[in-house]
mmCIF file of C-alpha atoms and ligand atoms in Angstrom:
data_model
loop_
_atom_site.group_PDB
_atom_site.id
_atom_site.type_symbol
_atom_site.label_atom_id
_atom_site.label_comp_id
_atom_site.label_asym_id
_atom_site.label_seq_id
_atom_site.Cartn_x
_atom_site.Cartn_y
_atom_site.Cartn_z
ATOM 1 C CA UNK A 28 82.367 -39.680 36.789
ATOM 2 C CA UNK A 29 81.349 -37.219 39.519
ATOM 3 C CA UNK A 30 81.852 -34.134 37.403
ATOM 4 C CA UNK A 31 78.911 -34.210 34.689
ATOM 5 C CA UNK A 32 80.764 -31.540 32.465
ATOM 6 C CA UNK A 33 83.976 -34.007 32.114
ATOM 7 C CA UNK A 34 84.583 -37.212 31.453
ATOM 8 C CA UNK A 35 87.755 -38.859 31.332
ATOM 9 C CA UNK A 36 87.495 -42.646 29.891
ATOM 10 C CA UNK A 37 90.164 -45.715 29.084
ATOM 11 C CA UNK A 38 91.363 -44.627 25.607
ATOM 12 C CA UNK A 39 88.455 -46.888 23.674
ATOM 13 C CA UNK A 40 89.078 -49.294 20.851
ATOM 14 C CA UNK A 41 87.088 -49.479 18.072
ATOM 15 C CA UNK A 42 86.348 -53.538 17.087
ATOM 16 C CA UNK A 43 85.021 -53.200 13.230
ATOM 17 C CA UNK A 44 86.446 -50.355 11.117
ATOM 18 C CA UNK A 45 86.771 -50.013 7.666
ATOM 19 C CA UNK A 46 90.086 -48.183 7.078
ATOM 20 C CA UNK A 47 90.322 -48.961 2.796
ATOM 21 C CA UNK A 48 93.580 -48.440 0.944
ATOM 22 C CA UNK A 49 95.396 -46.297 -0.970
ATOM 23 C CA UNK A 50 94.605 -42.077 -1.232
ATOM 24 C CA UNK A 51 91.346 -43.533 1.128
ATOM 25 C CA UNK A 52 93.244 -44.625 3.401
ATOM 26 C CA UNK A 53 95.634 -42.119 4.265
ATOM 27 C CA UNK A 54 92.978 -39.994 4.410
ATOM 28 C CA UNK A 55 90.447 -41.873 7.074
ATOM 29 C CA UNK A 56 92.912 -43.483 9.188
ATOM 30 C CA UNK A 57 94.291 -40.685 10.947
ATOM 31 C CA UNK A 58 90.387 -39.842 12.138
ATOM 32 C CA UNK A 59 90.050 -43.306 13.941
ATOM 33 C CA UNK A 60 93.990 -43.086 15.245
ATOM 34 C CA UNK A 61 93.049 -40.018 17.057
ATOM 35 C CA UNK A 62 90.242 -41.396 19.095
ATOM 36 C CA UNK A 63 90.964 -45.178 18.811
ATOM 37 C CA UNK A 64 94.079 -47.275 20.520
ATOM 38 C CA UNK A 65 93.506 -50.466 18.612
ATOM 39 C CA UNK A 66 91.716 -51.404 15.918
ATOM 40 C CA UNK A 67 89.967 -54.748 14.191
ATOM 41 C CA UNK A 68 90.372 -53.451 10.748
ATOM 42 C CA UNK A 69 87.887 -55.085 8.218
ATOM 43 C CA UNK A 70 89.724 -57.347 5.023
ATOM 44 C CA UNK A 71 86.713 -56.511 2.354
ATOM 45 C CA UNK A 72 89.186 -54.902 -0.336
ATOM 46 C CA UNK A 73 89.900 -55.472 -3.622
ATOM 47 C CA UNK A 74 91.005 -58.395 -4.044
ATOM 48 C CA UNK A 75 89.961 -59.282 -0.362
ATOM 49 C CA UNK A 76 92.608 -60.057 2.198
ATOM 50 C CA UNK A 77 92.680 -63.879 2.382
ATOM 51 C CA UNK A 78 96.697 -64.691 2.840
ATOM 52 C CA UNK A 79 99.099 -63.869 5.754
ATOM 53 C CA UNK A 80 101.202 -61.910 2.960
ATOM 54 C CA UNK A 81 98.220 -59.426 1.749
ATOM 55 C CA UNK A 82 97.645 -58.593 5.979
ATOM 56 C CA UNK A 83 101.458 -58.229 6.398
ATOM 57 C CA UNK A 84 101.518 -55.623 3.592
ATOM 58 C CA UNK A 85 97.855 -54.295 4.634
ATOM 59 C CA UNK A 86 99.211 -53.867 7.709
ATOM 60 C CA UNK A 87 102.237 -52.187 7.097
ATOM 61 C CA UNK A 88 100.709 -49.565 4.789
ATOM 62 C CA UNK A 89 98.023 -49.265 7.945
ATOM 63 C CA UNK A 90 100.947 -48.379 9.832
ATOM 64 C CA UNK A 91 102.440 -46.231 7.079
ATOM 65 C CA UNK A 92 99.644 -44.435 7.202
ATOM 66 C CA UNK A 93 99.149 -43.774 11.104
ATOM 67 C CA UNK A 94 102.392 -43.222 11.542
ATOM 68 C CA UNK A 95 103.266 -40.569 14.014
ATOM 69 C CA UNK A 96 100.673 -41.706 16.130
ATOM 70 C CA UNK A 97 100.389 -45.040 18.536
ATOM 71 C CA UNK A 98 97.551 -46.508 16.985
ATOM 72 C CA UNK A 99 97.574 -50.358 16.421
ATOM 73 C CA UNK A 100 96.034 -52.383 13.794
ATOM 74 C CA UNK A 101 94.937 -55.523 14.462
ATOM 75 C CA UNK A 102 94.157 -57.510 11.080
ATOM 76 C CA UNK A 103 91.285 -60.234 9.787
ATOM 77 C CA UNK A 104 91.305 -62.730 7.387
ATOM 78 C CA UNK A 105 88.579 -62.710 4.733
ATOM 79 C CA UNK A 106 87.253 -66.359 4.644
ATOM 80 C CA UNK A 107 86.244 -67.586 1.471
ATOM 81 C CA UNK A 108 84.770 -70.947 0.264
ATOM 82 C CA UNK A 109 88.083 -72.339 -0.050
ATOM 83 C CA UNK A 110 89.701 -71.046 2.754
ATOM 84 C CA UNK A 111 93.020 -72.534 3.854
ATOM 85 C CA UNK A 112 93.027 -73.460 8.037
ATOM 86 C CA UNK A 113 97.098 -73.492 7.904
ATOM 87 C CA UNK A 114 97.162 -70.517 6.839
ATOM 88 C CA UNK A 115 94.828 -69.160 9.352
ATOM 89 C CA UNK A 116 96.600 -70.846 11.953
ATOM 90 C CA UNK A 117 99.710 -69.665 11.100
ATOM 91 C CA UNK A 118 98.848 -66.215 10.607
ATOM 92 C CA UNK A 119 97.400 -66.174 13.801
ATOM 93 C CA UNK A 120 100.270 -68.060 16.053
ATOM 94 C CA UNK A 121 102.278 -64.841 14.040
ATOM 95 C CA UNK A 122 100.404 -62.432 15.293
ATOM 96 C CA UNK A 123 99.393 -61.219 12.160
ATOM 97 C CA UNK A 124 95.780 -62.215 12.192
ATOM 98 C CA UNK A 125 93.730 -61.616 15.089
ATOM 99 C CA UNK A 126 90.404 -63.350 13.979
ATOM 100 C CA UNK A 127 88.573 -63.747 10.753
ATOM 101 C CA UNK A 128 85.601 -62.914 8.747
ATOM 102 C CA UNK A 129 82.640 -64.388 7.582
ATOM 103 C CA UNK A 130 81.180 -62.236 4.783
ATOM 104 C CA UNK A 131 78.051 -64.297 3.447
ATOM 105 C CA UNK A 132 78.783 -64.225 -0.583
ATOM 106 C CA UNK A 133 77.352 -60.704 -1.808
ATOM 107 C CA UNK A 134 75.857 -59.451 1.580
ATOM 108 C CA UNK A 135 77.401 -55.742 1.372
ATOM 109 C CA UNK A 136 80.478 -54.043 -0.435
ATOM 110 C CA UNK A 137 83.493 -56.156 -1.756
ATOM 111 C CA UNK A 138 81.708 -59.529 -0.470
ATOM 112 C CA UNK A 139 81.484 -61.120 -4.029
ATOM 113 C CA UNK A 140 84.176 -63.568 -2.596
ATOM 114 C CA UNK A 141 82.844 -64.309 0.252
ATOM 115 C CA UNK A 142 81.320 -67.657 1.770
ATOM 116 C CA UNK A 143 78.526 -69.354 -0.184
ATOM 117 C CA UNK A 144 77.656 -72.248 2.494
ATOM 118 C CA UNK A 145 79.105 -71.918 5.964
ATOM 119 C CA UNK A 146 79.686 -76.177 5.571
ATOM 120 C CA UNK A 147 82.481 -75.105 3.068
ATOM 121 C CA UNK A 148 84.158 -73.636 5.526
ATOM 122 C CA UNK A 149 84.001 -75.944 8.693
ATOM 123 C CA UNK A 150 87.692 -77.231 9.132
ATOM 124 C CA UNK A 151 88.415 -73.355 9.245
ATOM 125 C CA UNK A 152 86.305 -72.895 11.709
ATOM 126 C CA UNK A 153 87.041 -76.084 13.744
ATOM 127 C CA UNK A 154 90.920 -74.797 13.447
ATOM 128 C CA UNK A 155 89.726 -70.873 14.852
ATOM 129 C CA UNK A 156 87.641 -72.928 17.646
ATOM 130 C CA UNK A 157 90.868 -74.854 18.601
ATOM 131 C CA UNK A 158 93.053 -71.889 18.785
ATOM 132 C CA UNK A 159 90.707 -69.434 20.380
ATOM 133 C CA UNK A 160 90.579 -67.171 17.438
ATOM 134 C CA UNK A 161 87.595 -65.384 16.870
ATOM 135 C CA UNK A 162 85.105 -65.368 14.450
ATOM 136 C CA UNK A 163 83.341 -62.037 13.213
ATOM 137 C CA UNK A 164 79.651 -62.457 11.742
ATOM 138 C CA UNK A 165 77.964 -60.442 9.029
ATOM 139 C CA UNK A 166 74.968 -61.432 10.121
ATOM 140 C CA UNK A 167 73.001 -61.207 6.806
ATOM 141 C CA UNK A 168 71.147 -63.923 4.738
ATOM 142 C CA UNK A 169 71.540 -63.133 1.024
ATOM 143 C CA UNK A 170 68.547 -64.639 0.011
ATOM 144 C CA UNK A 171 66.834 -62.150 -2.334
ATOM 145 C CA UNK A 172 63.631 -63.710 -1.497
ATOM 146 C CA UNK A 173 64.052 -62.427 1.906
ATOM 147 C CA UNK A 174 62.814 -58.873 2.756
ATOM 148 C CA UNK A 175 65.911 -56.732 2.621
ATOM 149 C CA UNK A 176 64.623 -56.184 6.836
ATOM 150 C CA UNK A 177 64.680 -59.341 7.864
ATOM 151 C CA UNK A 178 67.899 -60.590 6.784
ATOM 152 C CA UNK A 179 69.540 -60.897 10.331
ATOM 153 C CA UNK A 180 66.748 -62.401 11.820
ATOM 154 C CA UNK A 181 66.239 -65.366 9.427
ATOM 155 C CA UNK A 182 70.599 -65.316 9.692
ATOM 156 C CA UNK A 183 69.879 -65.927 13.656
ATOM 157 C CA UNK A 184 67.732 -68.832 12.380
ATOM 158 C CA UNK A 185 69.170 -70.148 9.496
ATOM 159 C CA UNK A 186 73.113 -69.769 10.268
ATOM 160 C CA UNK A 187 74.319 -68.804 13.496
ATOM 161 C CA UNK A 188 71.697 -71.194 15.299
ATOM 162 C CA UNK A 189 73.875 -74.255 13.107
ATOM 163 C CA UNK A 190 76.746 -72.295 13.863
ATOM 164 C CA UNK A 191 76.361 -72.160 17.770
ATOM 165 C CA UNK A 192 75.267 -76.082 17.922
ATOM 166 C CA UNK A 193 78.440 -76.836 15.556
ATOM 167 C CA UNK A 194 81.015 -75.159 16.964
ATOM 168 C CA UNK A 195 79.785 -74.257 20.714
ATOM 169 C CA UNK A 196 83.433 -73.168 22.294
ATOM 170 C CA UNK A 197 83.861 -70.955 19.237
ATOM 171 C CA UNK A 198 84.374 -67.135 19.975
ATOM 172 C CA UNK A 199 81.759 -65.313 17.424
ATOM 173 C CA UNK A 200 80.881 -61.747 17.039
ATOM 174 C CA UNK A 201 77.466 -61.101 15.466
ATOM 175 C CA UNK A 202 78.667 -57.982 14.048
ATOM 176 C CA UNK A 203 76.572 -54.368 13.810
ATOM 177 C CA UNK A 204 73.810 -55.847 15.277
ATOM 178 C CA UNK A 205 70.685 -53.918 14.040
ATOM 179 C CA UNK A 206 67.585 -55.796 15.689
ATOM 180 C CA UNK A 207 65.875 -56.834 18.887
ATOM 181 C CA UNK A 208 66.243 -60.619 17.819
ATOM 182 C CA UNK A 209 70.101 -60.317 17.561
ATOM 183 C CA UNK A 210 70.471 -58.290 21.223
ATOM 184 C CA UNK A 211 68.014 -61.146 22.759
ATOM 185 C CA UNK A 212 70.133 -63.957 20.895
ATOM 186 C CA UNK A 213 73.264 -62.664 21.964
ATOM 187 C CA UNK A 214 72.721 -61.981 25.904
ATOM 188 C CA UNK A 215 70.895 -65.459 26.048
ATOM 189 C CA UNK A 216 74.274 -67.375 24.280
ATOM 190 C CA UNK A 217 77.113 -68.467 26.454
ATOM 191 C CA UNK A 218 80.479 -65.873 26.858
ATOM 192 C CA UNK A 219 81.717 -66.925 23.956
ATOM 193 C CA UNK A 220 79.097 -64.910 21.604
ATOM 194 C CA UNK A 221 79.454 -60.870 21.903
ATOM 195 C CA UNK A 222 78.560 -57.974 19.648
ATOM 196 C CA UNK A 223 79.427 -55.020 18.374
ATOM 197 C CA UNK A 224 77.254 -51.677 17.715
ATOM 198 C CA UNK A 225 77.391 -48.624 15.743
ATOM 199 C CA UNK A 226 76.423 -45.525 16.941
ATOM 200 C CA UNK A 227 74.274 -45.169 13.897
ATOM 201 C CA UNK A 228 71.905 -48.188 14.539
ATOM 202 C CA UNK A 229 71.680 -46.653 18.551
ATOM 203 C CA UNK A 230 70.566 -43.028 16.141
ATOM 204 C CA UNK A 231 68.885 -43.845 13.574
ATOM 205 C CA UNK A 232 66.083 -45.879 12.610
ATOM 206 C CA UNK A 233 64.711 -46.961 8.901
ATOM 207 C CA UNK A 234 62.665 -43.946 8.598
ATOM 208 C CA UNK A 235 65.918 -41.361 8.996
ATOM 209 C CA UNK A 236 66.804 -43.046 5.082
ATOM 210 C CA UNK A 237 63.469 -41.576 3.834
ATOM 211 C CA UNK A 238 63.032 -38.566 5.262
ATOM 212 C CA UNK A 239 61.984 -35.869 2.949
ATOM 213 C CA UNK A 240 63.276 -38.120 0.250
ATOM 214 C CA UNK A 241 66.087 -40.236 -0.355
ATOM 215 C CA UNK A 242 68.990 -39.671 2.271
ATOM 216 C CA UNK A 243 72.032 -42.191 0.663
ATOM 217 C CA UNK A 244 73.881 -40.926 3.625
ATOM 218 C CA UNK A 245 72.042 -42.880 6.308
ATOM 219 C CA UNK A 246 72.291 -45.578 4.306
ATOM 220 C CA UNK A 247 74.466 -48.892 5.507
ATOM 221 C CA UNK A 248 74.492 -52.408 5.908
ATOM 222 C CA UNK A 249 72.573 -53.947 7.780
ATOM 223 C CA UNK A 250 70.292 -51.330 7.075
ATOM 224 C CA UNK A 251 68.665 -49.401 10.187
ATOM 225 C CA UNK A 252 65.552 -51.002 10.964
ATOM 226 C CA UNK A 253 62.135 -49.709 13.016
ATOM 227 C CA UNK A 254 62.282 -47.961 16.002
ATOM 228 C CA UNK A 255 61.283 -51.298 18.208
ATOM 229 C CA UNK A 256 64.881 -52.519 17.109
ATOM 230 C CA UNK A 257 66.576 -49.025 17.982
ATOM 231 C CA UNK A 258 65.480 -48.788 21.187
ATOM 232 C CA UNK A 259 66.558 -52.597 22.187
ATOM 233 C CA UNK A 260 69.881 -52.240 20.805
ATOM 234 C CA UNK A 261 70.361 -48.930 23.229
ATOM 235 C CA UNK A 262 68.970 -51.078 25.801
ATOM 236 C CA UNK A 263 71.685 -53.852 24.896
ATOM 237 C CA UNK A 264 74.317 -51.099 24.424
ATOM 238 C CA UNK A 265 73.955 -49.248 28.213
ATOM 239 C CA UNK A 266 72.872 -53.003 29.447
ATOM 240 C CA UNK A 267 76.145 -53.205 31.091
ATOM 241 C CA UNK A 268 76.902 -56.784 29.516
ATOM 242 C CA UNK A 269 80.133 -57.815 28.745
ATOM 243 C CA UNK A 270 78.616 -59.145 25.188
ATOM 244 C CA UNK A 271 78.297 -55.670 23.600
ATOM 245 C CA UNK A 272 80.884 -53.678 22.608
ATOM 246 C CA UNK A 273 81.633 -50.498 20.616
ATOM 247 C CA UNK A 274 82.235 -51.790 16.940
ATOM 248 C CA UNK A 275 81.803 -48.028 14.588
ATOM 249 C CA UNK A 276 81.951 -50.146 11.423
ATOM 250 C CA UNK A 277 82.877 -46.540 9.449
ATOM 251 C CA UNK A 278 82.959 -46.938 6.374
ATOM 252 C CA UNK A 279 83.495 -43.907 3.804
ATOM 253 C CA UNK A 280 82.235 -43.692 0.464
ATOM 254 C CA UNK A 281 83.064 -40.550 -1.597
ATOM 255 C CA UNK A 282 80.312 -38.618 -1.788
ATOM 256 C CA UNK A 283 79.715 -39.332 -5.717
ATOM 257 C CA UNK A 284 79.921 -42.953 -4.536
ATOM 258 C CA UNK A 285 77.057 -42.406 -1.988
ATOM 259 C CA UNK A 286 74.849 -39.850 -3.991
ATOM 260 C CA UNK A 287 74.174 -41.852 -7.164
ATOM 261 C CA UNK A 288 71.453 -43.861 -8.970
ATOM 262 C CA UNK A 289 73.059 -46.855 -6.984
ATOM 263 C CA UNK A 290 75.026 -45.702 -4.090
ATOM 264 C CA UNK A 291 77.202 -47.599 -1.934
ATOM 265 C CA UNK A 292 75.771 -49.003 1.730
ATOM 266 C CA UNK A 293 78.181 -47.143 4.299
ATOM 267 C CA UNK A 294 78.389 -44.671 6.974
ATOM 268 C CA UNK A 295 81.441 -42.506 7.665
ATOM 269 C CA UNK A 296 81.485 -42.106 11.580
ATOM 270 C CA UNK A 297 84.937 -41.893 12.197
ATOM 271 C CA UNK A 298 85.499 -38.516 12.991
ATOM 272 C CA UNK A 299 83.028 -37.978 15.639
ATOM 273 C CA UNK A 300 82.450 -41.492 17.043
ATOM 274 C CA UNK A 301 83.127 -41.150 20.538
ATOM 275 C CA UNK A 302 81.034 -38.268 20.331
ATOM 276 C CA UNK A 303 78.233 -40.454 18.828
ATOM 277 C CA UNK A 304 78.322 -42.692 21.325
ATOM 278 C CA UNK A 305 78.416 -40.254 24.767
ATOM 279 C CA UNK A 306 75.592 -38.682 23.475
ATOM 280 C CA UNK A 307 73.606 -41.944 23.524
ATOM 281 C CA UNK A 308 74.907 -43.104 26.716
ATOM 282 C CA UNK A 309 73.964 -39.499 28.440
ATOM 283 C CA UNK A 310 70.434 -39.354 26.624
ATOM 284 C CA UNK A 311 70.127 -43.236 28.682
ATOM 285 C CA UNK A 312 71.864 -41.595 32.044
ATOM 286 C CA UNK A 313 73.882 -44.409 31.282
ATOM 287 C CA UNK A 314 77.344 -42.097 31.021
ATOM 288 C CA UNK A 315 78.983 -44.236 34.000
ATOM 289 C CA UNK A 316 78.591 -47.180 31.847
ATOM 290 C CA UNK A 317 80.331 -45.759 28.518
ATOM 291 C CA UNK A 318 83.964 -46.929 29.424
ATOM 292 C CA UNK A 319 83.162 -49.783 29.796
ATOM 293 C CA UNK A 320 81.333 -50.638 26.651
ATOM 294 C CA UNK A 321 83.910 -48.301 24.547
ATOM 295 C CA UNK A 322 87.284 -49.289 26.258
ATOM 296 C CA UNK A 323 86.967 -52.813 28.487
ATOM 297 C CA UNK A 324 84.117 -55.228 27.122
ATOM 298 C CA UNK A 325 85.667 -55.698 24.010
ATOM 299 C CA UNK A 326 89.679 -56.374 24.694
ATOM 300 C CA UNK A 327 88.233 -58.560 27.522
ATOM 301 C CA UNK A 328 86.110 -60.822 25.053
ATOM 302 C CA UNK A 329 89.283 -60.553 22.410
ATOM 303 C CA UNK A 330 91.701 -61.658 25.241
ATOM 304 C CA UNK A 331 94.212 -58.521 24.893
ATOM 305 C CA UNK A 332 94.893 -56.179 27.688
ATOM 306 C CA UNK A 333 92.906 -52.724 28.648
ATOM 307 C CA UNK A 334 94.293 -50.035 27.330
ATOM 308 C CA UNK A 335 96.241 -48.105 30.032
ATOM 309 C CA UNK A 336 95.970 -44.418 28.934
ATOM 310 C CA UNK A 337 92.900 -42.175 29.167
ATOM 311 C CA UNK A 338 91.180 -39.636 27.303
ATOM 312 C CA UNK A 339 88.831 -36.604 27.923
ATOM 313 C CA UNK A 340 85.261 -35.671 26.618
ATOM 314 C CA UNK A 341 83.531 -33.030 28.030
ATOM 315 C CA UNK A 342 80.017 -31.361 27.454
ATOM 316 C CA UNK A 343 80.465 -28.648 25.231
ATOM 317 C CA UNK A 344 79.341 -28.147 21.362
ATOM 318 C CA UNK A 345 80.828 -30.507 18.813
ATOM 319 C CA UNK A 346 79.918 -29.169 15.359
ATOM 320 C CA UNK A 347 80.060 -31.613 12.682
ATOM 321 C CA UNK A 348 81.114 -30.070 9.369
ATOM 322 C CA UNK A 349 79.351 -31.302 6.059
ATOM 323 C CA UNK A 350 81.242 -32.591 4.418
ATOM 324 C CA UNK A 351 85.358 -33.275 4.762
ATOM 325 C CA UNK A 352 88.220 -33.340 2.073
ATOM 326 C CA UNK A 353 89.491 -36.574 1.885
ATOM 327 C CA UNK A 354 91.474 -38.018 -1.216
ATOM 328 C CA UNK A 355 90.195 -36.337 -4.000
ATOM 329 C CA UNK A 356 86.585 -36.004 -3.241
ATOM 330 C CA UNK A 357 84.740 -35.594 -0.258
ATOM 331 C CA UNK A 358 83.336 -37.646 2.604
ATOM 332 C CA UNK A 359 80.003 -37.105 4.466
ATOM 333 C CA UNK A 360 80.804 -37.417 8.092
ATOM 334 C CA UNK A 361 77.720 -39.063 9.967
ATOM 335 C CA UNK A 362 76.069 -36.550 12.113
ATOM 336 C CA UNK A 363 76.784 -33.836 9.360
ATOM 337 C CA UNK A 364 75.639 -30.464 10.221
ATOM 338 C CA UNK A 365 74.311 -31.585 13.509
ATOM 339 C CA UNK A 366 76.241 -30.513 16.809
ATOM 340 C CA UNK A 367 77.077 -33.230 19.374
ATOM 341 C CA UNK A 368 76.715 -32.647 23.143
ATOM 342 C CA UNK A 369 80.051 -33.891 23.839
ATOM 343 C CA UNK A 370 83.247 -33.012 22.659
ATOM 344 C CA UNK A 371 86.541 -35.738 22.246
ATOM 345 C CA UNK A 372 89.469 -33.389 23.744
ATOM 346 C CA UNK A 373 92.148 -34.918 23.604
ATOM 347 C CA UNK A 374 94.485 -37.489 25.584
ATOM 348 C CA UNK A 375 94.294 -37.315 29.774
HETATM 349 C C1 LIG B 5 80.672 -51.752 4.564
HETATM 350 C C2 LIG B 5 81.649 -51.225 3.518
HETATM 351 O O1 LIG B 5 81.338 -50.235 2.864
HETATM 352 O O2 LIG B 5 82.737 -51.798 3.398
HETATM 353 N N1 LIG B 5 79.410 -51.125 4.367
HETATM 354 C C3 LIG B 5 78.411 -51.008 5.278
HETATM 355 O O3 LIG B 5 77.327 -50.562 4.911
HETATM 356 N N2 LIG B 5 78.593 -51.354 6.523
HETATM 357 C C4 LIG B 5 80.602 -53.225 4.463
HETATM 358 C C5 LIG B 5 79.956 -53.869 5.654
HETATM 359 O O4 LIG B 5 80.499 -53.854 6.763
HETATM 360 O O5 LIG B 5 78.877 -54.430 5.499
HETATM 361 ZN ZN1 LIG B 6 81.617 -53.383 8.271
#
């Protein structure tokens, strides 16, 4: 840490990624492999991934598609109303699932399945709180009566609030957190409630959508709110805490997908996300704190060992193309046409 042109980090994992299938997936997957050890690869397909047999096969065709390299998978159950707690237990004492998720019924992409009243669920969730396996929170109410920018906050209140009081030893993360009320609710719960962050929502705030006119590509979900939240998830980011951790949730669109009358909620940050994130942690002076937020905070909350390899980043231009090939269209990476600070080298 002594040389500010250098940096040489734990190989990072990345705790929320949306890797697809098919042509999509062999396309995206070798972008987080190269930066990434491990990791917690999202179940929001189509049909979702709700049995141990469908994250076998995901898993393998993950694999498939990485191969070559020694990147590591780690799978999620999609929970659903009528979610089965054998099968999450058994998937889990197999090694096949490491935690599952909680999409609230049509919150973002592929979550038409997903859980209409938490109480449906609750003998999952008192199995995951018996076996230690975590729980991963889109923290959204779906409420269409509820301002499209307030729909983690009234979550905090309406859900996770229940949620903590119900099951208090359970392991949750309140994922992509995009406000100050979800950094101050997190870092005032016990150790067992962490969260991850993109490096979009530590970029860009709600006005970067509308700049100029309508920008699909900073679009996501949760959607990037004002400034006041920006600036307190940095400060919850470079905090130091053990309860945040780098989750990138990437998640490509092709660009006919994303620039249309109705386009798809998603950033692609794969291919320069470690690059994302130094150049957050160095506009904070915070650069002695990136490893570990990136590579420690979150296999120490997941209960799986560091990573023992290390990789290099040092301070010279990272150009981020416009656009990249990938199946038969094109992706647009986030960052496009900017140039980073720091550049991802390669392994140590
Ligand atoms: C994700 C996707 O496209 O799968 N989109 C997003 O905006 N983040 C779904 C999600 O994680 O909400
Ligand atoms: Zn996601």
């Amino acid at each position: 840490m002594t040389d500010p042109k250098r940096l040489i980090l734990r190989r990072p994992d990345d705790w929320h990624v949306h890797l697809r299938d098919g042509a999509m997936l062999d396309a995206v997957t070798a972008y987080t492999a190269r930066q990434f050890r491990r990791a917690i690869v999202m179940p929001n397909l189509t049909p979702p991934i709700t049995t141990v047999a469908a994250a076998q096969a995901y898993r393998d065709r993950i694999r498939a598609a990485a191969a070559g390299t020694a990147f590591t998978p780690l799978m999620t159950l999609y929970l659903t109303d009528d979610a089965d707690p054998a099968e999450i237990e058994a998937g889990h004492a197999a090694g096949i699932f490491t935690a599952a998720k909680l999409y609230p019924a049509n919150a973002t992409t592929n979550s038409a399945h997903g859980v209409t009243d938490v109480r449906n669920i609750r003998a999952a969730l008192e199995t995951m709180q018996r076996i230690g396996m975590p729980l991963l929170i889109h923290g959204e109410v779906t409420d269409p009566d509820v301002d499209i920018f307030d729909r983690e906050k009234v979550f905090i209140d309406r859900v996770f609030t229940t949620l903590l009081r119900d099951f208090p030893a359970l392991k949750m993360v309140f994922e992509h957190i995009t406000t100050r009320d979800a950094a101050e609710f997190v870092a005032a719960t016990g150790p067992n409630v962490a969260a991850t962050i993109t490096p979009q929502h530590l970029h860009i705030n709600r006005n970067a959508i509308f700049a100029g006119g309508l920008r699909p590509h900073f679009y996501c979900l949760p959607v990037a709110k004002r400034e006041e939240h920006r600036l307190a998830v940095r400060r919850a980011a470079v905090s130091g805490s053990p309860k945040f951790f780098l989750g990138t949730d990437s998640a490509p669109h092709a660009v006919e997908r994303k620039e249309s009358g109705c386009g798809c909620a998603g950033i692609f940050n794969a291919p320069y996300a470690i690059e994302s994130y130094a150049a957050v942690f160095d506009e904070e002076g915070a650069l002695d704190r990136l490893e570990a937020f990136a590579s420690e905070h979150g296999a120490r909350f997941y209960g799986l060992p560091l990573n023992e390899d290390r990789i290099v980043l040092e301070r010279s231009p990272a150009p981020v193309p416009d656009s990249l090939p990938a199946a038969d269209t094109r992706l647009v990476p986030f960052h496009a046409g900017e140039t980073l600070a720091w550049r991802y080298v390669g392994p140590a």
